[in-house]
Amino acid sequence: MAGSILGTIFTITTWGESHGKAIGVVVDGCPAGLTLAPSDIQPFLNRRKPGTSKYTTPRKEGDEVEILSGTFAGVTTGTPISMVVYNTDERSHDYGKIKDTYRPGHADYTYQEKYGIRDYRGGGRSSGRETIGRVAAGAIAWKLLNEFGITPLTYATSIGPIRISSERFDEAEINNNPLFMPDAKAAEEARAYLDECLAHSDSAGGVIECVVSGLPVGLGQPVFGKLDSELAKAVMSIGSVKGVEFGAGFQAASLNGHENNDPFTKTGKATNHAGGILGGISDGDSLVLRAAIKPTPSIAMPQKTVTLGGEETSITIQGRHDPVIVPRAVVVVEAMVGLTLIDALLMNCSSKLENLKKIYDCEE
Amino acid sequence: MAGSILGTIFTITTWGESHGKAIGVVVDGCPAGLTLAPSDIQPFLNRRKPGTSKYTTPRKEGDEVEILSGTFAGVTTGTPISMVVYNTDERSHDYGKIKDTYRPGHADYTYQEKYGIRDYRGGGRSSGRETIGRVAAGAIAWKLLNEFGITPLTYATSIGPIRISSERFDEAEINNNPLFMPDAKAAEEARAYLDECLAHSDSAGGVIECVVSGLPVGLGQPVFGKLDSELAKAVMSIGSVKGVEFGAGFQAASLNGHENNDPFTKTGKATNHAGGILGGISDGDSLVLRAAIKPTPSIAMPQKTVTLGGEETSITIQGRHDPVIVPRAVVVVEAMVGLTLIDALLMNCSSKLENLKKIYDCEE
Amino acid sequence: MAGSILGTIFTITTWGESHGKAIGVVVDGCPAGLTLAPSDIQPFLNRRKPGTSKYTTPRKEGDEVEILSGTFAGVTTGTPISMVVYNTDERSHDYGKIKDTYRPGHADYTYQEKYGIRDYRGGGRSSGRETIGRVAAGAIAWKLLNEFGITPLTYATSIGPIRISSERFDEAEINNNPLFMPDAKAAEEARAYLDECLAHSDSAGGVIECVVSGLPVGLGQPVFGKLDSELAKAVMSIGSVKGVEFGAGFQAASLNGHENNDPFTKTGKATNHAGGILGGISDGDSLVLRAAIKPTPSIAMPQKTVTLGGEETSITIQGRHDPVIVPRAVVVVEAMVGLTLIDALLMNCSSKLENLKKIYDCEE
Amino acid sequence: MAGSILGTIFTITTWGESHGKAIGVVVDGCPAGLTLAPSDIQPFLNRRKPGTSKYTTPRKEGDEVEILSGTFAGVTTGTPISMVVYNTDERSHDYGKIKDTYRPGHADYTYQEKYGIRDYRGGGRSSGRETIGRVAAGAIAWKLLNEFGITPLTYATSIGPIRISSERFDEAEINNNPLFMPDAKAAEEARAYLDECLAHSDSAGGVIECVVSGLPVGLGQPVFGKLDSELAKAVMSIGSVKGVEFGAGFQAASLNGHENNDPFTKTGKATNHAGGILGGISDGDSLVLRAAIKPTPSIAMPQKTVTLGGEETSITIQGRHDPVIVPRAVVVVEAMVGLTLIDALLMNCSSKLENLKKIYDCEE
């Protein structure tokens, strides 16, 4: 399938470049009967909007979403939902310099080689702005998932070398700091660390964790459509993600079997090293996923690189950039998880004949 | 798409259960004109065959592959290649006990809940034997990739707490030890560690690394079909994988931008924290992927669990099991990487008009 | 998607060549909980088996199906169902002559050009034997559809110039004659016509009609996955089909709106020119589909053609061939209709939120 | 795959309702390097625009297309091309009456039942306006196909009972009459016939033929992705199409083998009953496809029907409607053929190893 389409039943097709006219998404396969308005979408977009703190790019974008199709009288009709956000503060003159020089850590070189042409303005399609479509679609996914009592909690567990402490974990703290860390002390330290990065024209990475509660048992289609398999694909498709893990994750590799196995009890699993997935199928426990985010590649210090012609040179990235991608990526990870879960939930309807008979009223 | 199908152009459909009659795969979309014989497939299957050391299950299986279609006079014809391996040493009586009790760390519970029925013999479809089809197909993928000068190197970087040392890294050592570690000393320590695990009826996990050389620039279809996105999906679909990372991976999250960015030089990137992928597209450098493998869930010590009826009980897994999955999973990871790469290579033919004109001879 | 895979949720992957070792299919996505045995499949295969009358090739094939996976204790488990039929009477020496000469009306030339190689024995993959996998899978599709009260009736409405009369239409007659015509008199005439064709070493075509009763309203996914759209694809993929139509079909093109429109009444539509589909969605009325089957291209009279080298020559097809494909294609059309319907029925589960809540018990 | 997505490599996702804000399409998978401007798209849209003669609805729509993404400096970049046409003359008050009553021959009933809700304004998603997205995307498909010397000719062969004569066939005439008939006399008769229909508040159907020249041998992916199979799906997905046939089509069913087979000669096939496709693969000859279009279901005479509540009633469709759909559907058929061909052309790149080596320069 072409690269900008994701999903099987609940699908999204995203489009748009950083400095083009607009960014958008078409959601096809959304069940009919869901009340839906721009006010359901906007809060998700606002969580990734630039300019909300000094740790995000000062580019000013309203990022206001418009729904162009797929609803009638405020309710989804089962037809494709087209959503668009117009770009208003492109300022493409800021980016003129990168026309002829490849930025380290960016996709300039690979796009140029793959396609023979690239929209160099702001990274074009490889810009973080591409995620607007994902987030808008993710808002619909989560609205649907909420109908089944499924809810997410997403936050940063580390920024650079600063990690949250499990003892201090405080859900209420997440929206209290611009870094979305569930630990006030860690957030404070992380801010200090980022200030230092900014002072050195440098950037930082971090880790995002998404925990989903309320999942029914059964989501995931073995063997290649396993829930973790699809989630890994979806989350790894976010620009700066370099690793994805579930439950104990990479830690599990150094545990023994008796430590890592989660005993079953009458009330569920006693532990959750599995991260809520067994054999690629949700087990009714909380889904636990973590994504490693690399440091922002755009830094305002000189870096060695080459020109399109292959000459060695140096580049200093000017313009407006996030010193750390993590805070704005939190809602993107959440969106990708939601999109994957709703598709898995829809696919799972066909797992057993018994389900189908409920829908087609065969008992009667 | 249904769960046992993977890929878009070069696709595989796997089938079969641990204790069914056979295990197999259909490869559809393999280009015509590749010489192919069972002798191209068998060496890959032999690398995952049980019974080769005391660190793998003593189940005796010849695992001999038969090609039933898709070749003519020893050459692929572009039609589906069906391959089958018959099960010969099922001994299903060994597994009677797990009929009514869920094994911790296994998929018994989730399959039962999702489908309302499960083949409990040897884990049925969730058994590691399912990977035979993947490995057979992966052998074809790699034969094709070799035609383009693309080659893999796959090995264990850790077993339990034992890690290889980068100073002692020795490619030649990989096939010298039953754990496929590129470091003789680490392999020795890992064997001692596994002997200890066996003595305690326990098991271990580990990390597998796959490095691919010779990749052209351009593989990967942004934004959801990014090369790392598809690789993550493919590798995460292997039963025991709990995490996947590329290049610096989770490590990148604590680096600064100036450390993590790879400077471009006339002869390629100066470093490879990116793991050979920029913006989801191969950058011509080596692909570096790591997968975290959990410890074998089947252990011969008593574990708390519940019955199908929900009663709490204890289970001690008898039968023949690998104390560590890593050595046999090495070739499975390699297979999944190969399958993903060949599909990406085929998809990339359509990236630019210039490519198409070469095929359809439009210049003339 | 690769060419030998069909469907989205209920998928089939067929494989095999006319004179290869075997022919088979993998059904992936079949819901769990359906009782299934080879005895459910075999009657469908027997309907397309050669050698049952003088109007079908005398090639002797038992065409006995074996189920290799996907069931446990006689019930589907939700995992892929692999089915195989071994070729027993290949006699490939019969076909040596066609190695270097293209048969008119066959796919020899196009396969050779597309793939650069072809299995010329009996047409290889383009042989009618390829449909064995479709029919085996179609049997499962119909077993499922029967659970919802959906049943097919498929028959020939014409052989060459001989057409059935609607006044004489007699369902009971269909299985009384080797041509599966629901009109004894037409069948008699058609047999006489075919005897004449045989006497002249010639062949005939015909039209097959499939009527499906018991369909619920709602199957079909506008706009490209419309029910008629998917059915047309599935039926047109049968080797000899040159046209597909629904309800009034091509006839509708010359009717007026007031004639062609079907008035709605309290008890359904007053007429059924629509053929059971409105806007690409099943309307609860009978589905009516017709397929035009071309005359068998293999005829034992001399025909002008060229060699692989491009030299003009003449060919007289020897070997065992059906003078008319229609009778054996009846069950193939029925199979393709069934496969399309079950996939549409599964897709339709996600059409509205209300359906999903029934499955996930959200009301409670 | 969700219903509003078509294609595998060159894909389109259409969206929008008749009386919504806009209609649009996202083309994903278009190769980079094609010069593309709105002026390439607009002529196709103008061919389906309403209000061009008394035989099309007087609804006034500029139908001006805007390209929102996917091009840079007037050239495609390989990223998704989003195109939008805003609705300007909705006049939804015209349609109030159909809110509670099902129109015969329309999709009102099936949408209502499938989704539990429908946008009744102008037919919502089931309106012919939905085809705007298809036609815009089809324009790109044809621009690409032209690069390979592939060109279409599409016209009406019949309107109601009036058929063109093959002796009078005149390509130059097609754009000389508002019915796009390649026969001036037939066009004249058809206009008289339509005037009569209009006088009786009735409507007419017809047949559209599309002939494609310049196709290379090899397009089509046996067995389910055959070229005729995919074309049938694409064309049957157009709202009013009730039948599709290739070459001799339904006529072939009454021919003998020796009549229907096309002899091969040094310079190609001597005849073209096959319609340019053998074994589901293009044979280098002209592609010949015909589609049967039903009469416009909206007629201004009273028709029997039922209300949403199931009460029998009568309806007379007011508003602006085409007395015959054929003229405006000509370009829609052409668009669907183009979209299918370009996807098949891209898929065919992977048919043989030899093709791939050309792209990846392996000879050197």
PDB file of N, CA, C and O in Angstrom, chain B residues 118-137:
ATOM      1  N   ARG B 118      -8.995 -23.010  21.057  1.00  0.00           N
ATOM      2  CA  ARG B 118      -7.578 -22.954  20.661  1.00  0.00           C
ATOM      3  C   ARG B 118      -7.026 -24.359  20.515  1.00  0.00           C
ATOM      4  O   ARG B 118      -7.492 -25.298  21.159  1.00  0.00           O
ATOM      5  N   ASP B 119      -6.052 -24.470  19.653  1.00  0.00           N
ATOM      6  CA  ASP B 119      -5.315 -25.718  19.509  1.00  0.00           C
ATOM      7  C   ASP B 119      -4.228 -25.671  20.562  1.00  0.00           C
ATOM      8  O   ASP B 119      -3.212 -25.006  20.410  1.00  0.00           O
ATOM      9  N   TYR B 120      -4.471 -26.370  21.683  1.00  0.00           N
ATOM     10  CA  TYR B 120      -3.559 -26.245  22.826  1.00  0.00           C
ATOM     11  C   TYR B 120      -2.304 -27.101  22.671  1.00  0.00           C
ATOM     12  O   TYR B 120      -1.386 -27.011  23.485  1.00  0.00           O
ATOM     13  N   ARG B 121      -2.268 -27.905  21.623  1.00  0.00           N
ATOM     14  CA  ARG B 121      -1.120 -28.807  21.462  1.00  0.00           C
ATOM     15  C   ARG B 121       0.130 -28.016  21.065  1.00  0.00           C
ATOM     16  O   ARG B 121       0.226 -27.521  19.952  1.00  0.00           O
ATOM     17  N   GLY B 122       1.037 -27.881  22.005  1.00  0.00           N
ATOM     18  CA  GLY B 122       2.303 -27.196  21.698  1.00  0.00           C
ATOM     19  C   GLY B 122       2.162 -25.722  21.413  1.00  0.00           C
ATOM     20  O   GLY B 122       3.024 -25.110  20.797  1.00  0.00           O
ATOM     21  N   GLY B 123       1.059 -25.152  21.848  1.00  0.00           N
ATOM     22  CA  GLY B 123       0.864 -23.726  21.620  1.00  0.00           C
ATOM     23  C   GLY B 123       0.161 -23.437  20.301  1.00  0.00           C
ATOM     24  O   GLY B 123      -0.137 -22.288  19.985  1.00  0.00           O
ATOM     25  N   GLY B 124      -0.081 -24.492  19.519  1.00  0.00           N
ATOM     26  CA  GLY B 124      -0.832 -24.305  18.270  1.00  0.00           C
ATOM     27  C   GLY B 124      -0.159 -23.315  17.357  1.00  0.00           C
ATOM     28  O   GLY B 124       1.017 -23.455  17.025  1.00  0.00           O
ATOM     29  N   ARG B 125      -0.892 -22.333  16.970  1.00  0.00           N
ATOM     30  CA  ARG B 125      -0.391 -21.334  16.025  1.00  0.00           C
ATOM     31  C   ARG B 125       0.623 -20.386  16.673  1.00  0.00           C
ATOM     32  O   ARG B 125       1.432 -19.772  15.995  1.00  0.00           O
ATOM     33  N   SER B 126       0.547 -20.248  18.019  1.00  0.00           N
ATOM     34  CA  SER B 126       1.441 -19.293  18.686  1.00  0.00           C
ATOM     35  C   SER B 126       2.805 -19.905  18.976  1.00  0.00           C
ATOM     36  O   SER B 126       3.667 -19.259  19.565  1.00  0.00           O
ATOM     37  N   SER B 127       2.996 -21.133  18.560  1.00  0.00           N
ATOM     38  CA  SER B 127       4.281 -21.796  18.767  1.00  0.00           C
ATOM     39  C   SER B 127       5.379 -21.183  17.911  1.00  0.00           C
ATOM     40  O   SER B 127       5.123 -20.649  16.835  1.00  0.00           O
ATOM     41  N   GLY B 128       6.610 -21.333  18.366  1.00  0.00           N
ATOM     42  CA  GLY B 128       7.744 -20.882  17.572  1.00  0.00           C
ATOM     43  C   GLY B 128       7.857 -21.627  16.245  1.00  0.00           C
ATOM     44  O   GLY B 128       8.497 -21.150  15.314  1.00  0.00           O
ATOM     45  N   ARG B 129       7.217 -22.789  16.144  1.00  0.00           N
ATOM     46  CA  ARG B 129       7.275 -23.530  14.882  1.00  0.00           C
ATOM     47  C   ARG B 129       6.635 -22.740  13.747  1.00  0.00           C
ATOM     48  O   ARG B 129       6.944 -22.970  12.577  1.00  0.00           O
ATOM     49  N   GLU B 130       5.749 -21.823  14.086  1.00  0.00           N
ATOM     50  CA  GLU B 130       5.120 -20.987  13.057  1.00  0.00           C
ATOM     51  C   GLU B 130       6.157 -20.238  12.241  1.00  0.00           C
ATOM     52  O   GLU B 130       5.921 -19.881  11.087  1.00  0.00           O
ATOM     53  N   THR B 131       7.324 -20.007  12.836  1.00  0.00           N
ATOM     54  CA  THR B 131       8.327 -19.197  12.130  1.00  0.00           C
ATOM     55  C   THR B 131       8.996 -19.940  10.976  1.00  0.00           C
ATOM     56  O   THR B 131       9.751 -19.340  10.206  1.00  0.00           O
ATOM     57  N   ILE B 132       8.747 -21.240  10.859  1.00  0.00           N
ATOM     58  CA  ILE B 132       9.332 -21.997   9.734  1.00  0.00           C
ATOM     59  C   ILE B 132       8.946 -21.364   8.403  1.00  0.00           C
ATOM     60  O   ILE B 132       9.791 -21.176   7.522  1.00  0.00           O
ATOM     61  N   GLY B 133       7.686 -21.008   8.276  1.00  0.00           N
ATOM     62  CA  GLY B 133       7.242 -20.398   7.029  1.00  0.00           C
ATOM     63  C   GLY B 133       7.954 -19.081   6.772  1.00  0.00           C
ATOM     64  O   GLY B 133       8.348 -18.769   5.646  1.00  0.00           O
ATOM     65  N   ARG B 134       8.151 -18.305   7.824  1.00  0.00           N
ATOM     66  CA  ARG B 134       8.841 -17.018   7.682  1.00  0.00           C
ATOM     67  C   ARG B 134      10.280 -17.227   7.198  1.00  0.00           C
ATOM     68  O   ARG B 134      10.784 -16.475   6.358  1.00  0.00           O
ATOM     69  N   VAL B 135      10.932 -18.223   7.814  1.00  0.00           N
ATOM     70  CA  VAL B 135      12.344 -18.436   7.492  1.00  0.00           C
ATOM     71  C   VAL B 135      12.499 -18.960   6.063  1.00  0.00           C
ATOM     72  O   VAL B 135      13.393 -18.525   5.325  1.00  0.00           O
ATOM     73  N   ALA B 136      11.601 -19.838   5.647  1.00  0.00           N
ATOM     74  CA  ALA B 136      11.662 -20.354   4.274  1.00  0.00           C
ATOM     75  C   ALA B 136      11.479 -19.190   3.282  1.00  0.00           C
ATOM     76  O   ALA B 136      12.209 -19.075   2.295  1.00  0.00           O
ATOM     77  N   ALA B 137      10.516 -18.340   3.563  1.00  0.00           N
ATOM     78  CA  ALA B 137      10.285 -17.188   2.687  1.00  0.00           C
ATOM     79  C   ALA B 137      11.453 -16.208   2.759  1.00  0.00           C
ATOM     80  O   ALA B 137      11.872 -15.624   1.756  1.00  0.00           O
TER      81      ALA B 137
END
